[in-house]
PDB file of C-alpha atoms in Angstrom:
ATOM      1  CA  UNK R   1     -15.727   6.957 -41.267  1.00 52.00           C
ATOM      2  CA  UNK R   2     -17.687   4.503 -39.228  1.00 53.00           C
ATOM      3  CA  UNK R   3     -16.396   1.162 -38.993  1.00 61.00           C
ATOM      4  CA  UNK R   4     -18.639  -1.933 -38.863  1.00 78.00           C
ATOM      5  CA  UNK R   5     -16.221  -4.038 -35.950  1.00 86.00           C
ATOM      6  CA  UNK R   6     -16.371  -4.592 -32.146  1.00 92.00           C
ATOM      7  CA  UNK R   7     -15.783  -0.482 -30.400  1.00 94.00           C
ATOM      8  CA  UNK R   8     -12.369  -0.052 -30.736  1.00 95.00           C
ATOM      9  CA  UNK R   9     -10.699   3.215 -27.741  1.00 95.00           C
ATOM     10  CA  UNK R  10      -8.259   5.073 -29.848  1.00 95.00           C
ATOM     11  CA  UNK R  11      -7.829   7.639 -26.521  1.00 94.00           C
ATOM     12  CA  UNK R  12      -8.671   7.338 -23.042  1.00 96.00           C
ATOM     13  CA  UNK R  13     -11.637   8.190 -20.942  1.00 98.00           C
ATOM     14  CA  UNK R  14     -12.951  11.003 -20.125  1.00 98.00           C
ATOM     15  CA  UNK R  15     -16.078  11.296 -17.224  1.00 98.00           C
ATOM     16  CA  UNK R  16     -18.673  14.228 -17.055  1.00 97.00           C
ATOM     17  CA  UNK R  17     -20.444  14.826 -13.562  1.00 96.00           C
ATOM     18  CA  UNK R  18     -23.325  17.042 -13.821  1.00 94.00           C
ATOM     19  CA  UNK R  19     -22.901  18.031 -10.658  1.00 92.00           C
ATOM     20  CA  UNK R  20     -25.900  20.424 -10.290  1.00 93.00           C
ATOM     21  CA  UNK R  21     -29.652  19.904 -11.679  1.00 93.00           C
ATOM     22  CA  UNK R  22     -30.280  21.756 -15.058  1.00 93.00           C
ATOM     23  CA  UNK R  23     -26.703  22.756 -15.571  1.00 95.00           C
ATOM     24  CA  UNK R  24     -24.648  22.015 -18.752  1.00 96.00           C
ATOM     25  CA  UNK R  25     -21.030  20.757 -17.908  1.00 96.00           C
ATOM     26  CA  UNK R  26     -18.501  20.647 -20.303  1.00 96.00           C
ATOM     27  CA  UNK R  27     -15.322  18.237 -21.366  1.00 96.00           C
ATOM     28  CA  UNK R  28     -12.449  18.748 -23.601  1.00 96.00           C
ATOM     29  CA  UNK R  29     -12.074  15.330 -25.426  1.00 96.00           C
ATOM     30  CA  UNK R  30      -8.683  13.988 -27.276  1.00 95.00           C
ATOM     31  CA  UNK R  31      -7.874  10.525 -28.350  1.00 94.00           C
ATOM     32  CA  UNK R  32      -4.220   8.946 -28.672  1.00 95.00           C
ATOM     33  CA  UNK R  33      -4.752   8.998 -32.759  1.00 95.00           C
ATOM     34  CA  UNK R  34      -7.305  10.030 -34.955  1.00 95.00           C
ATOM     35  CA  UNK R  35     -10.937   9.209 -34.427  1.00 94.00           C
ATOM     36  CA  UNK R  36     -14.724  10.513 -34.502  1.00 93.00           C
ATOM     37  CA  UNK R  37     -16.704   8.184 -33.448  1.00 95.00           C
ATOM     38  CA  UNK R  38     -17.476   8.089 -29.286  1.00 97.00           C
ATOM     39  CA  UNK R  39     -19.274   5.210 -26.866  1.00 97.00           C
ATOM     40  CA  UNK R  40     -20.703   7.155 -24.468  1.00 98.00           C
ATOM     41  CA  UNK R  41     -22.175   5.987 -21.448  1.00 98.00           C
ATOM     42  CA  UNK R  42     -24.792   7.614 -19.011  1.00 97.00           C
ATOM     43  CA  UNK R  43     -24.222   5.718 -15.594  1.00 96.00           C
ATOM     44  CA  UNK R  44     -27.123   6.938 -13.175  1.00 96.00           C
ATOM     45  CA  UNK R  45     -29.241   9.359 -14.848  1.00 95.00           C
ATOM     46  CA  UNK R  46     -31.131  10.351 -18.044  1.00 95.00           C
ATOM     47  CA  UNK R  47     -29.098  12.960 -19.863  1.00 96.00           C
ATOM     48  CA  UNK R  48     -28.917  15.232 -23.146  1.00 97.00           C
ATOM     49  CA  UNK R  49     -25.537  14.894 -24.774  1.00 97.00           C
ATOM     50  CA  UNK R  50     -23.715  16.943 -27.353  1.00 97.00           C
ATOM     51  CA  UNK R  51     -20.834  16.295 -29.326  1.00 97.00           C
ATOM     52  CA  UNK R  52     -19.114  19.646 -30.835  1.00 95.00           C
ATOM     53  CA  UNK R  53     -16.368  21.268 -32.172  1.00 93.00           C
ATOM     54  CA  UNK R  54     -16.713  24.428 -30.380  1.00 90.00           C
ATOM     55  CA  UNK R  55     -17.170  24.668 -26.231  1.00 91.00           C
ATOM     56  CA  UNK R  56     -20.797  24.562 -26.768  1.00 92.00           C
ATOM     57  CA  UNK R  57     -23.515  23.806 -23.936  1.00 95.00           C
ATOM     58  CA  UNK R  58     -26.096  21.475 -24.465  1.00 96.00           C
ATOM     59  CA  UNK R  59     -29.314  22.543 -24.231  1.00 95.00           C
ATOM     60  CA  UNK R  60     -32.342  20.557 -22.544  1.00 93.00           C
ATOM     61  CA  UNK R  61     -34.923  20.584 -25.847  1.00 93.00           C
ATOM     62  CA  UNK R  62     -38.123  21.470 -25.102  1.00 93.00           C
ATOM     63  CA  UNK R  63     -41.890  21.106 -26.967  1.00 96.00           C
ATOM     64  CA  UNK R  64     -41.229  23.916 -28.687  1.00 97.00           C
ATOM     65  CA  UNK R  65     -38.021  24.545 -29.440  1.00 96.00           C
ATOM     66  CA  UNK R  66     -35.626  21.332 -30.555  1.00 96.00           C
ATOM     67  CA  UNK R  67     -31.962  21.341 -29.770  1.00 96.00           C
ATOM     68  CA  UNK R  68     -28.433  19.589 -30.844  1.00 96.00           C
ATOM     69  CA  UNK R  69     -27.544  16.566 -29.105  1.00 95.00           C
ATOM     70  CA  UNK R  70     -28.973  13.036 -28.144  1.00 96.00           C
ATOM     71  CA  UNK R  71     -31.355  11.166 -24.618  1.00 96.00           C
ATOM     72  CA  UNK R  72     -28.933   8.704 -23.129  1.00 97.00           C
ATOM     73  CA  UNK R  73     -30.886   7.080 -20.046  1.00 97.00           C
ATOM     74  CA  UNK R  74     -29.663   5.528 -17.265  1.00 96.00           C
ATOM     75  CA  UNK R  75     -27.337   3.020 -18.150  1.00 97.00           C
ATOM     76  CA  UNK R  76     -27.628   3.487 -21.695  1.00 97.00           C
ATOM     77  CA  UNK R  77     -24.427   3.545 -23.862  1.00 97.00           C
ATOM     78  CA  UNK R  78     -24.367   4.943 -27.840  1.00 96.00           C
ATOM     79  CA  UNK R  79     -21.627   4.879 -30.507  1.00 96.00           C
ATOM     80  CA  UNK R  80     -22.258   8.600 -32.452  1.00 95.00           C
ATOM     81  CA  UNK R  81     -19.821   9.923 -35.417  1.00 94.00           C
ATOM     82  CA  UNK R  82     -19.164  13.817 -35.027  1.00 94.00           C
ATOM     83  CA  UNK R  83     -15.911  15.692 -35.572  1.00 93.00           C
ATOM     84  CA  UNK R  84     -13.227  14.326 -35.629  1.00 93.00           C
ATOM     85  CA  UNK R  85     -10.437  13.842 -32.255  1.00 92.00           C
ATOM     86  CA  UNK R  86      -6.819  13.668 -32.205  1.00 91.00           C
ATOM     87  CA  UNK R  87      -3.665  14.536 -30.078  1.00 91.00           C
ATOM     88  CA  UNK R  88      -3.964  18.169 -31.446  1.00 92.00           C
ATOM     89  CA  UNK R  89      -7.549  18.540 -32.156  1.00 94.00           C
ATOM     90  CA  UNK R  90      -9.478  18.750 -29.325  1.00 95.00           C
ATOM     91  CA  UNK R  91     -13.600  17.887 -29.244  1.00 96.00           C
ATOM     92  CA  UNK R  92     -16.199  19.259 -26.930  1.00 97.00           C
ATOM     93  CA  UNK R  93     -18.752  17.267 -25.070  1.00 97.00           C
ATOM     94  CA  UNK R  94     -21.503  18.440 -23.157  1.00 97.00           C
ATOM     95  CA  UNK R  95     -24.101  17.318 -20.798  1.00 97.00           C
ATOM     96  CA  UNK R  96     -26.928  18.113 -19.227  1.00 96.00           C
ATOM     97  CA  UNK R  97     -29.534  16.414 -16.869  1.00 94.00           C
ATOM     98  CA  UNK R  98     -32.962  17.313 -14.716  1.00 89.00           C
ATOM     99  CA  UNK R  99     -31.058  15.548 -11.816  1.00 90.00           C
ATOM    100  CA  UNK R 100     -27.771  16.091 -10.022  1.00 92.00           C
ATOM    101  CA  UNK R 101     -24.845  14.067  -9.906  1.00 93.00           C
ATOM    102  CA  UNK R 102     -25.925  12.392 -13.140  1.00 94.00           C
ATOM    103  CA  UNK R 103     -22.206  10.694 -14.462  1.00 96.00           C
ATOM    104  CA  UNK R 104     -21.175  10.236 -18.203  1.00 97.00           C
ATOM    105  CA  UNK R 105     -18.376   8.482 -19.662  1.00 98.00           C
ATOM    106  CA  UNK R 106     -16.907   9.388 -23.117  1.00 98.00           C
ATOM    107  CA  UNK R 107     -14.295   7.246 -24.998  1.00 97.00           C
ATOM    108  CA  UNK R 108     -12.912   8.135 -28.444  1.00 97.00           C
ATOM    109  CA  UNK R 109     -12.391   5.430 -30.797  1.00 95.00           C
ATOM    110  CA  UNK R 110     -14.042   3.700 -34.089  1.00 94.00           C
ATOM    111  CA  UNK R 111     -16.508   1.240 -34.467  1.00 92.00           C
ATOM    112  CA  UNK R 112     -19.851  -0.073 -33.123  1.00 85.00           C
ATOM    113  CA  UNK R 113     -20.868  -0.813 -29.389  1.00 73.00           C
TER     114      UNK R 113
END
C-alpha cells in the first residue's frame, strides 16, 4: 500500500544501462523486506519503463498500438506501486530507449519522492 511520507529504500539499488539503441534490457529487482513501490530514476536519456512480475521486455508504444510501462525523461525520477519485492520474491524491470547508453536507477522501498 502506498504510503503518504518522505521515499523510504527498503533494498538497495539496482542500475539499468541500455546499452544499445531500441533494445529492451532487463533487471531482477529484490528489496531487504517487503515493498512495491519503486523511485526510479532516468539519468541521461528519455526512456520507457516497466515494472513486472514476469521477465517481460518493455516495449517502445507506438501511434497505434499502446504498451505497459511509463516516459521517464532525462533526469526525471517517479515513485510507481506494482508487485510486490522481497528477499524471496524477485520483480522485473525493464527499459528501453531510442538512444544508447541511456542509465536507470531503481530502488525498492515505500512512500512518495
Amino acid at each position: 500500500m502506498a504510503n503518504n511520507i518522505a521515499f523510504q529504500d527498503t533494498g538497495n539499488t539496482f542500475v539499468i544501462v541500455t546499452s544499445t539503441a531500441n533494445t529492451a534490457v532487463n533487471k531482477e529487482v529484490t528489496g531487504l523486506t517487503p515493498s512495491n513501490q519503486y523511485r526510479i530514476t532516468s539519468a541521461n536519456t528519455t526512456v520507457f519503463v516497466r515494472v513486472s512480475e514476469s521477465n517481460a521486455n518493455a516495449v517502445l508504444p507506438t501511434a497505434t498500438t499502446s504498451q505497459p510501462g511509463l516516459w521517464l525523461t532525462s533526469g526525471q525520477t517517479a515513485v510507481v506501486t506494482a508487485q510486490q519485492t522481497s528477499v524471496t520474491k524477485t520483480v522485473y524491470v525493464s527499459a528501453i530507449s531510442a538512444e544508447a547508453n541511456g542509465v536507470v536507477y531503481i530502488t525498492p522501498g515505500e512512500g512518495m519522492s
